[in-house]
Coordinates of C-alpha atoms in Angstrom, one line a residue:
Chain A
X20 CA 24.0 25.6 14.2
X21 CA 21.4 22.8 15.6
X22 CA 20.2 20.5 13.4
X23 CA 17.0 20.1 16.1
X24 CA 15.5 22.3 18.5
X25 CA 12.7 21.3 20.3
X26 CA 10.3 23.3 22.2
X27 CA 7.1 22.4 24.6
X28 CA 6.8 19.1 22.7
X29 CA 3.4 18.1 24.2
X30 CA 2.4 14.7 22.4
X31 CA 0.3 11.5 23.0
X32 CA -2.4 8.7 21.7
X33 CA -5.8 10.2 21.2
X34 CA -7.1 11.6 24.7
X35 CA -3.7 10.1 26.4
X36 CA -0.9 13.0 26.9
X37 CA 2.4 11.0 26.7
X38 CA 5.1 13.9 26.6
X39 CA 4.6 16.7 28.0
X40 CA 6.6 20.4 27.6
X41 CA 9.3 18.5 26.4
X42 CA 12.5 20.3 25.0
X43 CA 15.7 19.8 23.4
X44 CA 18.3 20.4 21.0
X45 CA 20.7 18.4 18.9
X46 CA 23.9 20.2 17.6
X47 CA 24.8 19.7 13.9
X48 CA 27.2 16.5 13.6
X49 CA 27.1 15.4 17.4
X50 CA 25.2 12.5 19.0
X51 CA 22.4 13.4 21.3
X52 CA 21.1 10.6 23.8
X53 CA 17.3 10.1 24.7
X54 CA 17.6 7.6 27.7
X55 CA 14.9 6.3 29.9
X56 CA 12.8 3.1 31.1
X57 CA 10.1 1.2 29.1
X58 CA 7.1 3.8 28.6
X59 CA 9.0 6.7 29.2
X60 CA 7.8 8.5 26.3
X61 CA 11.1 7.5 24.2
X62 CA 9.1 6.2 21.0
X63 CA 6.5 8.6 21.5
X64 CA 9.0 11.2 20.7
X65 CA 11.0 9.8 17.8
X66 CA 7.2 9.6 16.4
X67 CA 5.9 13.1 16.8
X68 CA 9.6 14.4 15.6
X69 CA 8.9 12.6 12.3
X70 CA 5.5 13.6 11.8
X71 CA 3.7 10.4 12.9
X72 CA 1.7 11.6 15.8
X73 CA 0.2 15.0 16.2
X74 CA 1.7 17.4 18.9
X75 CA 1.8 20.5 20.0
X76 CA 5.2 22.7 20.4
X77 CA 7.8 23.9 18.3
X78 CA 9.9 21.2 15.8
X79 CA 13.0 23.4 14.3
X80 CA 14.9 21.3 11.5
X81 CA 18.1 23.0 10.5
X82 CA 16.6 26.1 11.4
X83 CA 13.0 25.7 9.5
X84 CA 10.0 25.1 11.5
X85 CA 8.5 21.3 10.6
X86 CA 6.3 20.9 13.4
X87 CA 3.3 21.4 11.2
X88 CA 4.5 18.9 8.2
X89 CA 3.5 15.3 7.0
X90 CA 6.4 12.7 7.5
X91 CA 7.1 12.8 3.6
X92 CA 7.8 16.3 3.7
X93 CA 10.0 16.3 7.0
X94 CA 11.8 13.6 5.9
X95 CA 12.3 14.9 2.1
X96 CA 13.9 17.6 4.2
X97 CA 16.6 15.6 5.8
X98 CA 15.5 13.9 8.7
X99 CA 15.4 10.0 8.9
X100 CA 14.0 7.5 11.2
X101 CA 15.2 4.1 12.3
X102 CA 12.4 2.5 14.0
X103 CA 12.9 -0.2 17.1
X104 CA 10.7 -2.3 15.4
X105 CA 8.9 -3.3 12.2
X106 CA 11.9 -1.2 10.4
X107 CA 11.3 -3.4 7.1
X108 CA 8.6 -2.9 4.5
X109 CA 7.4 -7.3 4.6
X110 CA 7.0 -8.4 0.6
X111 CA 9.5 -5.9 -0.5
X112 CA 13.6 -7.4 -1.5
X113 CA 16.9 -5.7 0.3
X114 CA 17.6 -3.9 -2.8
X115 CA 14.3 -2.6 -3.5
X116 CA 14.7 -1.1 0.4
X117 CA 18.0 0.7 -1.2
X118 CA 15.9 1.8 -3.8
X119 CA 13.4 3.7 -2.0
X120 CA 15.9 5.3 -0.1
X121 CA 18.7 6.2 -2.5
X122 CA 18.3 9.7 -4.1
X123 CA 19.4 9.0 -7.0
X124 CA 19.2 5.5 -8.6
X125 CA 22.5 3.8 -8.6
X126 CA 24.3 4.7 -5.3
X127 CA 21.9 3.0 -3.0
X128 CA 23.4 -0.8 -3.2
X129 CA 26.8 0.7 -3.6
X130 CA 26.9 2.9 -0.6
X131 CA 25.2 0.3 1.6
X132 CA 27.6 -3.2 0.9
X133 CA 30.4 -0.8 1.9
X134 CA 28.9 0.1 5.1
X135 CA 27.1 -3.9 5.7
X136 CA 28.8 -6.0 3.3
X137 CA 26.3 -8.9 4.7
X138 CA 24.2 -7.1 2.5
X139 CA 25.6 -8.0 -0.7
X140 CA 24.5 -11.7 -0.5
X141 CA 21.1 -10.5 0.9
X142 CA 19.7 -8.0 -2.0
X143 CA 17.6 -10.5 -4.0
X144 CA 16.0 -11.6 -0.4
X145 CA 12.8 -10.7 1.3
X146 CA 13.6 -8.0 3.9
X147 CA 11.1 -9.8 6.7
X148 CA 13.4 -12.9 6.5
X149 CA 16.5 -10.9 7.6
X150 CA 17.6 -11.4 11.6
X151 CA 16.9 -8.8 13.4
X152 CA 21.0 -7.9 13.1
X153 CA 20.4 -7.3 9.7
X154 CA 17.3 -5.6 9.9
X155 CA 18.9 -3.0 11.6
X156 CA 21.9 -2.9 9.2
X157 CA 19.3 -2.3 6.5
X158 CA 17.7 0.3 8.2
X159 CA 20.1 2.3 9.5
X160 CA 22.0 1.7 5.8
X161 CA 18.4 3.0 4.3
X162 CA 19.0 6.3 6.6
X163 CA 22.7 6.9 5.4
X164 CA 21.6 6.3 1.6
X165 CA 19.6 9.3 1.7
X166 CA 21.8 11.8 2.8
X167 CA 20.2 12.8 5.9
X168 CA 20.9 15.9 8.4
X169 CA 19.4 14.3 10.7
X170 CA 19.0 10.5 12.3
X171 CA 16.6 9.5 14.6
X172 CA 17.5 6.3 15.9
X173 CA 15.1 3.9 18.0
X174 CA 17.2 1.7 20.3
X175 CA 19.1 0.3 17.4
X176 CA 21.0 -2.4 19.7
X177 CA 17.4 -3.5 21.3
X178 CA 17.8 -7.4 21.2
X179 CA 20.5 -7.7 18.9
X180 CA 23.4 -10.1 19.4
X181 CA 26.4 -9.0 20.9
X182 CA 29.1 -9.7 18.2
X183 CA 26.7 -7.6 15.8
X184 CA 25.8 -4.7 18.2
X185 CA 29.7 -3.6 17.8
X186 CA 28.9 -3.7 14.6
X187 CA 25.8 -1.3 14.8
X188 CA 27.8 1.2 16.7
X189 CA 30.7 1.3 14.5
X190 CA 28.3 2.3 12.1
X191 CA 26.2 4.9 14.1
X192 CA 29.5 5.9 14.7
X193 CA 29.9 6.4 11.2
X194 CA 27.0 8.1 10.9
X195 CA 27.4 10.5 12.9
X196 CA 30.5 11.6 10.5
X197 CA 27.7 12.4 8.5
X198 CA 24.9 13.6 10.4
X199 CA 23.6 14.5 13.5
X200 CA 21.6 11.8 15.3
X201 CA 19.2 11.7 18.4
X202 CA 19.9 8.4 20.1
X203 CA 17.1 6.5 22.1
X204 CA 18.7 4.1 24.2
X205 CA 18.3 2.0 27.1
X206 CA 21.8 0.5 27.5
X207 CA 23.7 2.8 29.1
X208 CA 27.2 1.7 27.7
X209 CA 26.1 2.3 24.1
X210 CA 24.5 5.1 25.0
X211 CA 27.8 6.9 27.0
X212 CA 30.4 5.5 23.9
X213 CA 28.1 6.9 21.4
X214 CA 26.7 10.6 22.8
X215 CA 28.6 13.4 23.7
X216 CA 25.5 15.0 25.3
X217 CA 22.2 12.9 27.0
X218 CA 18.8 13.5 28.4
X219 CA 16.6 11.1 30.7
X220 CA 13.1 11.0 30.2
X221 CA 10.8 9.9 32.8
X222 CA 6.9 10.2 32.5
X223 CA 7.0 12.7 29.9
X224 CA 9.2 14.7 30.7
X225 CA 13.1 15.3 31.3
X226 CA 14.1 14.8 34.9
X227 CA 17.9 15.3 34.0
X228 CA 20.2 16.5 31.1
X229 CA 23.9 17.2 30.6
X230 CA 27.2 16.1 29.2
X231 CA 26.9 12.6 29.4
X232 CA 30.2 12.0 30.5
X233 CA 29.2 13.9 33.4
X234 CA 25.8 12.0 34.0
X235 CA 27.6 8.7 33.6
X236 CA 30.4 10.1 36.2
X237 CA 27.7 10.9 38.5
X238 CA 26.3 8.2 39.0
X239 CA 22.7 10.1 37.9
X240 CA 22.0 8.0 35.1
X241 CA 22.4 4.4 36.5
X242 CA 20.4 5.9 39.7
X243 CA 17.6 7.2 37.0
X244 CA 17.3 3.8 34.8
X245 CA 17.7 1.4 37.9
X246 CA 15.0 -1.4 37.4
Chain B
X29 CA -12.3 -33.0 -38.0
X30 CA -12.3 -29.0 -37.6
X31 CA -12.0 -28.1 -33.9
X32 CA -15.5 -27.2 -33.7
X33 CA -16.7 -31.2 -34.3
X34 CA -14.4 -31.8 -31.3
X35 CA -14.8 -28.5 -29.0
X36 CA -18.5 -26.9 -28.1
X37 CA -19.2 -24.4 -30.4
X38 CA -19.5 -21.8 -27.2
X39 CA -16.3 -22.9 -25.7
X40 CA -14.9 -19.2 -27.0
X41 CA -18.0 -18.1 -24.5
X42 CA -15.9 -19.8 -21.5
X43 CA -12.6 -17.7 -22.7
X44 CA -15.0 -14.5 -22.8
X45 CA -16.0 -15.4 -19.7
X46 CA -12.7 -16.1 -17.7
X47 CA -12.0 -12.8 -19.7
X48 CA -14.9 -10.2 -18.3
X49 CA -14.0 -12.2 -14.7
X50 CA -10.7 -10.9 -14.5
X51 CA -11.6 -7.9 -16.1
X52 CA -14.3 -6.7 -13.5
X53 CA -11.8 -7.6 -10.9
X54 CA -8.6 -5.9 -11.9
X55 CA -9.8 -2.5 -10.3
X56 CA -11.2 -4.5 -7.0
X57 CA -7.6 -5.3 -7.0
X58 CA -6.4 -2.5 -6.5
X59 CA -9.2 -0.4 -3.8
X60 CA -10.1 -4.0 -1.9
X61 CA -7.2 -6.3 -2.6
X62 CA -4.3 -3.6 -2.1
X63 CA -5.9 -0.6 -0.2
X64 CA -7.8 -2.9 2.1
X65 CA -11.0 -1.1 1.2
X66 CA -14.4 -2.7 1.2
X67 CA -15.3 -1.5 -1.8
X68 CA -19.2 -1.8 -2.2
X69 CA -19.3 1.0 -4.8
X70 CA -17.3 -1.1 -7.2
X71 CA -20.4 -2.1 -9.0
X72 CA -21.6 1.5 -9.5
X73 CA -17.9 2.3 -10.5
X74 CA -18.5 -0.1 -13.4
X75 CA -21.9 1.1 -14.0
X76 CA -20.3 4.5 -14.7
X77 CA -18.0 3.4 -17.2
X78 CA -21.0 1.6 -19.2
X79 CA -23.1 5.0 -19.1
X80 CA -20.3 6.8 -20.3
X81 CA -19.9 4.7 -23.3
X82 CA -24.0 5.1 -23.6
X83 CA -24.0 8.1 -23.3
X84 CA -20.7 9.4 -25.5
X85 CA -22.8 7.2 -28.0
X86 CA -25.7 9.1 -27.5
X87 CA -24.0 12.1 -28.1
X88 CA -21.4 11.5 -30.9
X89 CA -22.6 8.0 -32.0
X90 CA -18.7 6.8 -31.0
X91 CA -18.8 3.9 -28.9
X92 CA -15.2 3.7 -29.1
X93 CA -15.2 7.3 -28.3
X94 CA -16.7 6.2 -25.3
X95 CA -14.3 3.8 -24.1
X96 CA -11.7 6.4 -23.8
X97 CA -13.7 8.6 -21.8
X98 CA -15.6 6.0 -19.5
X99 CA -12.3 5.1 -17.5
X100 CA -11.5 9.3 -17.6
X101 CA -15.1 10.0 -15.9
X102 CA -14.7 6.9 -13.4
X103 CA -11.1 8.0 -12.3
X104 CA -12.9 11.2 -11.4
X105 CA -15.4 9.9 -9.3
X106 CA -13.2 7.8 -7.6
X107 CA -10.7 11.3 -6.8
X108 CA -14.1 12.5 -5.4
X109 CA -14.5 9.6 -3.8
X110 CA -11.3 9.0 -2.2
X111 CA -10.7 12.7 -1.4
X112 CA -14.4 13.0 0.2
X113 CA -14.9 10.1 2.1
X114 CA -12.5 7.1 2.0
X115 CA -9.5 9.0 3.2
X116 CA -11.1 9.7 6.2
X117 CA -11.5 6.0 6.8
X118 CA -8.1 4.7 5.6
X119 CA -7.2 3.7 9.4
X120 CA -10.9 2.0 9.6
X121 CA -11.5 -0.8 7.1
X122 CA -14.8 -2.0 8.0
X123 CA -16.1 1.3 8.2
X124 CA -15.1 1.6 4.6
X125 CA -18.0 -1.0 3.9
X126 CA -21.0 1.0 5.2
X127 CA -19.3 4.4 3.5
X128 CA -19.2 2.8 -0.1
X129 CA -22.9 1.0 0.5
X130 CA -24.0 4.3 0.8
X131 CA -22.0 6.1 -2.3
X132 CA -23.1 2.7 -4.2
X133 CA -27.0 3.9 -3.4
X134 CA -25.9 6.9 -4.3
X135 CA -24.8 6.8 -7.7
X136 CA -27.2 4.3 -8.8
X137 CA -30.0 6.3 -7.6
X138 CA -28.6 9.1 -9.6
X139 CA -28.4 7.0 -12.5
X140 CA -31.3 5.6 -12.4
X141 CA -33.0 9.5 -11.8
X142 CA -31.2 10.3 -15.5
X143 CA -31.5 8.0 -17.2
X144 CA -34.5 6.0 -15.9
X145 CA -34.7 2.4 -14.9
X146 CA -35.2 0.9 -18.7
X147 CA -32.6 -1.0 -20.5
X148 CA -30.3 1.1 -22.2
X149 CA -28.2 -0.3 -25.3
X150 CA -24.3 0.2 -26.3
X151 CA -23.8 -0.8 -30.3
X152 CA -20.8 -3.3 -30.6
X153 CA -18.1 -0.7 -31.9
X154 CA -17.2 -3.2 -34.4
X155 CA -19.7 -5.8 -35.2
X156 CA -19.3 -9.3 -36.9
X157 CA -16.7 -12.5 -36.5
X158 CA -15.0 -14.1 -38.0
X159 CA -14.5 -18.0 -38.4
X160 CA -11.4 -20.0 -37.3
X161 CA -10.8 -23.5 -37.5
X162 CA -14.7 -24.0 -37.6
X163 CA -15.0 -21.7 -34.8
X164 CA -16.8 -18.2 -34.4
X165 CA -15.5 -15.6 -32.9
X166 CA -17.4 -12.5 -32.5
X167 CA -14.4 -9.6 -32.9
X168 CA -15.8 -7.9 -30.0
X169 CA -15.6 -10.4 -27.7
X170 CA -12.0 -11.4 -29.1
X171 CA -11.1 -7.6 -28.4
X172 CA -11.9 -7.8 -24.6
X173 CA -10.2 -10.8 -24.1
X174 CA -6.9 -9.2 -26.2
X175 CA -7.4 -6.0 -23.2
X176 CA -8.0 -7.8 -20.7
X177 CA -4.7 -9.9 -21.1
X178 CA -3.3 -6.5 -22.3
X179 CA -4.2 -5.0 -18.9
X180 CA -2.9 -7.8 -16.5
X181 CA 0.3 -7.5 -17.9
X182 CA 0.1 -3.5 -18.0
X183 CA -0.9 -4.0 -14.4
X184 CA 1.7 -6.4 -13.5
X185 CA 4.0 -3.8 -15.0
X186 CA 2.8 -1.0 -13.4
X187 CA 3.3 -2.6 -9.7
X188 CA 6.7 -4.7 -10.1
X189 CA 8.5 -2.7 -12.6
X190 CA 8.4 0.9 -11.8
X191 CA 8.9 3.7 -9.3
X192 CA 5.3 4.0 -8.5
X193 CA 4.5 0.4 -7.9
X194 CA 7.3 0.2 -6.0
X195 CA 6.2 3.1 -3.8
X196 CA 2.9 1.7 -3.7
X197 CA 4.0 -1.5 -2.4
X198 CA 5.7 0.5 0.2
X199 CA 2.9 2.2 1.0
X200 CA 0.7 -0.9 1.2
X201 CA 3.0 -2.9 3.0
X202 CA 3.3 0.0 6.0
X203 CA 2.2 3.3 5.9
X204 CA 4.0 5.2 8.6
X205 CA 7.3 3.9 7.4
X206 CA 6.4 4.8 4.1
X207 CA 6.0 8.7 4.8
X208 CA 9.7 8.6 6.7
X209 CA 11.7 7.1 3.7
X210 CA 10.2 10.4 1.7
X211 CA 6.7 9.0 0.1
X212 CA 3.7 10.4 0.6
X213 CA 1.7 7.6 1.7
X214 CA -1.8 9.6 1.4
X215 CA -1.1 10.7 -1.9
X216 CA 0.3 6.9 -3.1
X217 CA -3.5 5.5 -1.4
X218 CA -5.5 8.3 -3.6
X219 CA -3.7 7.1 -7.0
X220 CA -4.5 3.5 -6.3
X221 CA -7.5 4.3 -5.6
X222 CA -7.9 6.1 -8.6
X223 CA -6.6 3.6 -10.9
X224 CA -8.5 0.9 -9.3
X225 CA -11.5 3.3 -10.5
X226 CA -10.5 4.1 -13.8
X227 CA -10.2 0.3 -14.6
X228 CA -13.3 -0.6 -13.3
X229 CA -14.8 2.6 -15.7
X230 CA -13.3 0.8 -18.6
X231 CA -14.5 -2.9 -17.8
X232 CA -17.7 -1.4 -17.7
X233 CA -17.6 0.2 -20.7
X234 CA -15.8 -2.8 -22.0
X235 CA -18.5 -5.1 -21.5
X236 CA -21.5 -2.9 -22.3
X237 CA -21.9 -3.8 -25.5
X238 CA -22.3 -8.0 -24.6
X239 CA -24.9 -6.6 -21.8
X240 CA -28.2 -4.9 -21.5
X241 CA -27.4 -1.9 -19.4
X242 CA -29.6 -0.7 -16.4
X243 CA -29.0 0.7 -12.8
X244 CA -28.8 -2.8 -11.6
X245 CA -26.2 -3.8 -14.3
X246 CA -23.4 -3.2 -11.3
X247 CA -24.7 -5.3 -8.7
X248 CA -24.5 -8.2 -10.9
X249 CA -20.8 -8.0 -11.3
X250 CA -19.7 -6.8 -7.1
X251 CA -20.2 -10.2 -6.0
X252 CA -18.6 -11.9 -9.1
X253 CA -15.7 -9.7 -8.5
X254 CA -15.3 -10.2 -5.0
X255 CA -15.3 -13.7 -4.8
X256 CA -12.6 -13.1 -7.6
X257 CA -10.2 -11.4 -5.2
X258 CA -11.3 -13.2 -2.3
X259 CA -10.6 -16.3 -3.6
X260 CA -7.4 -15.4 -5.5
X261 CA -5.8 -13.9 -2.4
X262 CA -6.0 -10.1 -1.4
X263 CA -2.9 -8.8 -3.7
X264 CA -2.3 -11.3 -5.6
X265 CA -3.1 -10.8 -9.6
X266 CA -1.9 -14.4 -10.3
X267 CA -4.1 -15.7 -7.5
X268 CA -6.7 -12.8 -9.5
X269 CA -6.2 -14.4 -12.4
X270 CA -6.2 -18.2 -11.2
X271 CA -9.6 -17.6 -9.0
X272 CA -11.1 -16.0 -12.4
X273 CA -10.3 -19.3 -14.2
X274 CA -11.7 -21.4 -11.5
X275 CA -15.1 -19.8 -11.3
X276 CA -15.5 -17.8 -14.6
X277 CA -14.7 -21.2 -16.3
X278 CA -16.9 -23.0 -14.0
X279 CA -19.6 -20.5 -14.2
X280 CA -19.6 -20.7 -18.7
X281 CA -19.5 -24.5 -18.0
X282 CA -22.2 -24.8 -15.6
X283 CA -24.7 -22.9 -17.8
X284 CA -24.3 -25.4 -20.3
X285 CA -25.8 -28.0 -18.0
X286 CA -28.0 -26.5 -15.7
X287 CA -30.1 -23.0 -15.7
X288 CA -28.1 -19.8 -14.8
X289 CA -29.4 -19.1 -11.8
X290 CA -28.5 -22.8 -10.5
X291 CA -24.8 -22.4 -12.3
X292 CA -24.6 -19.0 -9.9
X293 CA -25.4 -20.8 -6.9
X294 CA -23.1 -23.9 -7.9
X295 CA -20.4 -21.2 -8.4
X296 CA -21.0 -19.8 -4.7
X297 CA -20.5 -23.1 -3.4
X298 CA -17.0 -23.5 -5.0
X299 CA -16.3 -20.2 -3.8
X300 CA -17.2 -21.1 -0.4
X301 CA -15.2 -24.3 -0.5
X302 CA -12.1 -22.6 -2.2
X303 CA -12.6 -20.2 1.0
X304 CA -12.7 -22.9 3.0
X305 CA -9.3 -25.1 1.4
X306 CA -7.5 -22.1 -0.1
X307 CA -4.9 -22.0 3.4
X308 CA -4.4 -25.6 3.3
X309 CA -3.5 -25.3 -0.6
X310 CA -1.6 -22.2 0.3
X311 CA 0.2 -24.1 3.3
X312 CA 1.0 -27.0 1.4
X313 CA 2.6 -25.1 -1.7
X314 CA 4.8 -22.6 0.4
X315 CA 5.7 -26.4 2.4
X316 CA 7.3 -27.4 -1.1

């Protein structure tokens, strides 16, 4: 079963068309790669997937059609966002973060120190004075916490340090024990040790797709994100 | 010496004062300080709550009657309010100022078409004082300065201590990320909205019976209660609170000394000057 199947996404800012006829589909439990340059499209779709931006085309979410619900009620039914930036809710503490996103009320802290234990130290603290390492551990901790089917995941290693990015991906790794996640990603390395299947966006739309093995193999996907 | 040989006799005024300060602006809080909203129909939301309690007297001869419903009729009109108009505008702030001038003309145009432009009275609901230390203290006036206190804390309760205010903070704090971690942002922005109403309907009716009530009676209080939360700090209630202090007391002081009209004016000046110092103050405390 696919936990996402996407159909003519056609999405954009007011009169702007940013996506257009876009299609995909993410297989339940596997990694799914959305590569491509800056202003590709890439956020534009994580948005309209989570009900953020209005769109036209067909949003399937474990086999019920979403495309015309508010973000609440997509993500009350299972899929989860972890945004490139401004990921943190400013005035609010770590463990009121956990909070939010646990579904029930004592396993949020819990669940997330085992996954970041960084965290522990940080719960009293203001999420907006985290590093942007730590941002990221609470987001993507926030997603896990409540139980999602799905992760969308917004170039999670974007400006992070190295030592910590192997971090991150031993926990999207983890993740996707868990759930199925749609990775937007720039750096090719994380992307091809992460995803076992990858599309490159350009202008809209998808100008390749495959295993991504295959696309790494073929020299496609360097040729495609070349500066 | 009894108190009163030492203290003005209408020092309790100031208290009252401070009191109805904070008490106008606890719903402002909440639609200007927290939802961004330029309220300008504030003062007619408080008008509403006084003509409840007018006319729930008028109809049963319960003032106190009317206290309950006049923050019940208020939270309505702000549903309509919210659901019709504002959330239309949530993405466009200043927009929200011309939008609420015109429900403000609205409703106190409407008033005024019922129940006429003449001063309308609300009975005390309990009457007398009693004397403390040489002092007097009218019970009415004791009992909004009890709710108001009553309120700041239910307020502060409401926002730090629960699910809701937590959501709400969410909410307030950023929107879009609110609706992906499962909270429906919309629907959080209505029941502020809503509350802020419902408080301003019971401040009204609160302080209806230490006013003379006509379609005017709001205007009076929206610039009060704006300076309030301007000068306190947009979603702060201990800023709220500290800014009522500052220019309720000064107000009750100044009108000791001077005529009311010049203690207003003096009070806009040191709301213009808090304005003016209130980043360097902020700067220097956060610096400590």
């Amino acid at each position: 079963m696919n936990a996402l199947e996407v159909t003519a996404l056609t999405s954009g800012y007011g009169t702007s068309t940013v996506l257009r006829n876009v299609s995909l589909t993410v297989p339940a439990g596997e990694v799914v790669a959305v590569m491509g340059r800056n202003g590709a499209g890439k956020t534009t779709l994580l948005r309209s997937l989570i009900g953020l931006l209005p769109h036209e085309g067909s949003v399937v979410l474990n086999g019920t059609e979403v495309s015309e619900l508010k973000g609440h009620q997509i993500s009350q039914r299972g899929m989860v966002w972890v945004p490139q930036d401004d990921s943190v809710f400013p005035g609010l503490t770590v463990k009121e973060h956990l909070s939010i996103a646990a579904r029930d009320e004592d396993s949020g802290a819990t669940s997330a120190i085992e996954m970041f234990p960084i965290l522990q130290e940080r719960l009293t603290q203001q999420a907006q004075t985290l590093s942007g390492g730590e941002k990221k551990m609470l987001s993507i901790a926030q997603a896990l916490i409540s139980r999602p089917s799905l992760i969308l995941m917004d170039e999670p290693t974007e400006g992070i340090a190295p030592v910590v990015v192997s971090e991150l991906m031993l926990a999207i790794e983890a993740a996707a024990n868990k759930a199925a996640v749609l990775l937007v990603e720039q750096n090719i390395d994380v992307a091809v040790a992460l995803s076992t299947h990858g599309y490159v966006l350009e202008h809209g739309s998808f100008v390749e797709e495959g295993a991504m093995q295959e696309l790494h193999e073929s020299g496609r996907l360097e040729e495609r994100l070349a500066i | 010496m009894s108190i009163a040989a030492v203290i003005p006799i209408d020092s309790f005024n100031v208290v009252v004062l401070i009191a109805v300060f904070v008490l106008i602006s606890l719903g402002l809080h909440f639609t200007f300080g927290l939802l961004n909203i330029v309220n300008l129909a504030h003062g007619e939301i408080l008008l509403i709550g006084a003509y409840t309690a007018f006319q729930v007297q008028e109809w049963t001869g319960s003032v106190l009657l009317g206290m309950v419903f006049a923050p019940i009729v208020a939270a309505a009109v702000g549903l309509v309010i919210d659901r019709g108009v504002l959330r239309f505008l949530y993405e466009r702030p200043l927009d929200t100022l011309l939008a609420t001038f015109g429900i403000s003309v609205v409703i106190r145009q409407g008033i005024q078409l019922r129940y006429s432009a003449n001063p309308r009275t609300v009975q005390d609901p309990i009457g007398g004082s009693f004397e403390l230390a040489g002092l007097n203290f009218p019970w009415w006036r004791v009992i909004i300065v009890v709710a108001t206190i009553a309120l700041v804390f239910g307020v502060r309760a409401l926002l730090d201590h629960t699910r809701f205010g937590l959501h709400a903070r969410a909410t307030i704090a950023n929107p879009d990320l609110a609706e992906t971690v499962r909270i429906n942002a919309d629907g959080m922005r209505t029941g502020l909205f809503v509350i802020g109403a419902a408080l301003g309907g019971l401040a009204g009716a609160l302080i209806a019976p230490i006013n003379t009530l006509n379609p005017s009676f709001g205007v009076l209080f929206l610039v009060n209660s704006f300076l309030v939360v301007i000068i306190g700090g947009k979603g702060t209630l201990r800023g709220l609170v500290t800014a009522a202090v500052i220019l309720g007391g000064s107000l009750a002081v100044l009108q000791f000394v001077v005529s009311t009209v010049i203690a207003q004016i003096l009070v806009l000046v040191i709301a213009i000057v808090g304005v003016r110092i209130r980043p360097i103050m902020v700067e220097a405390l956060e610096a400590r």
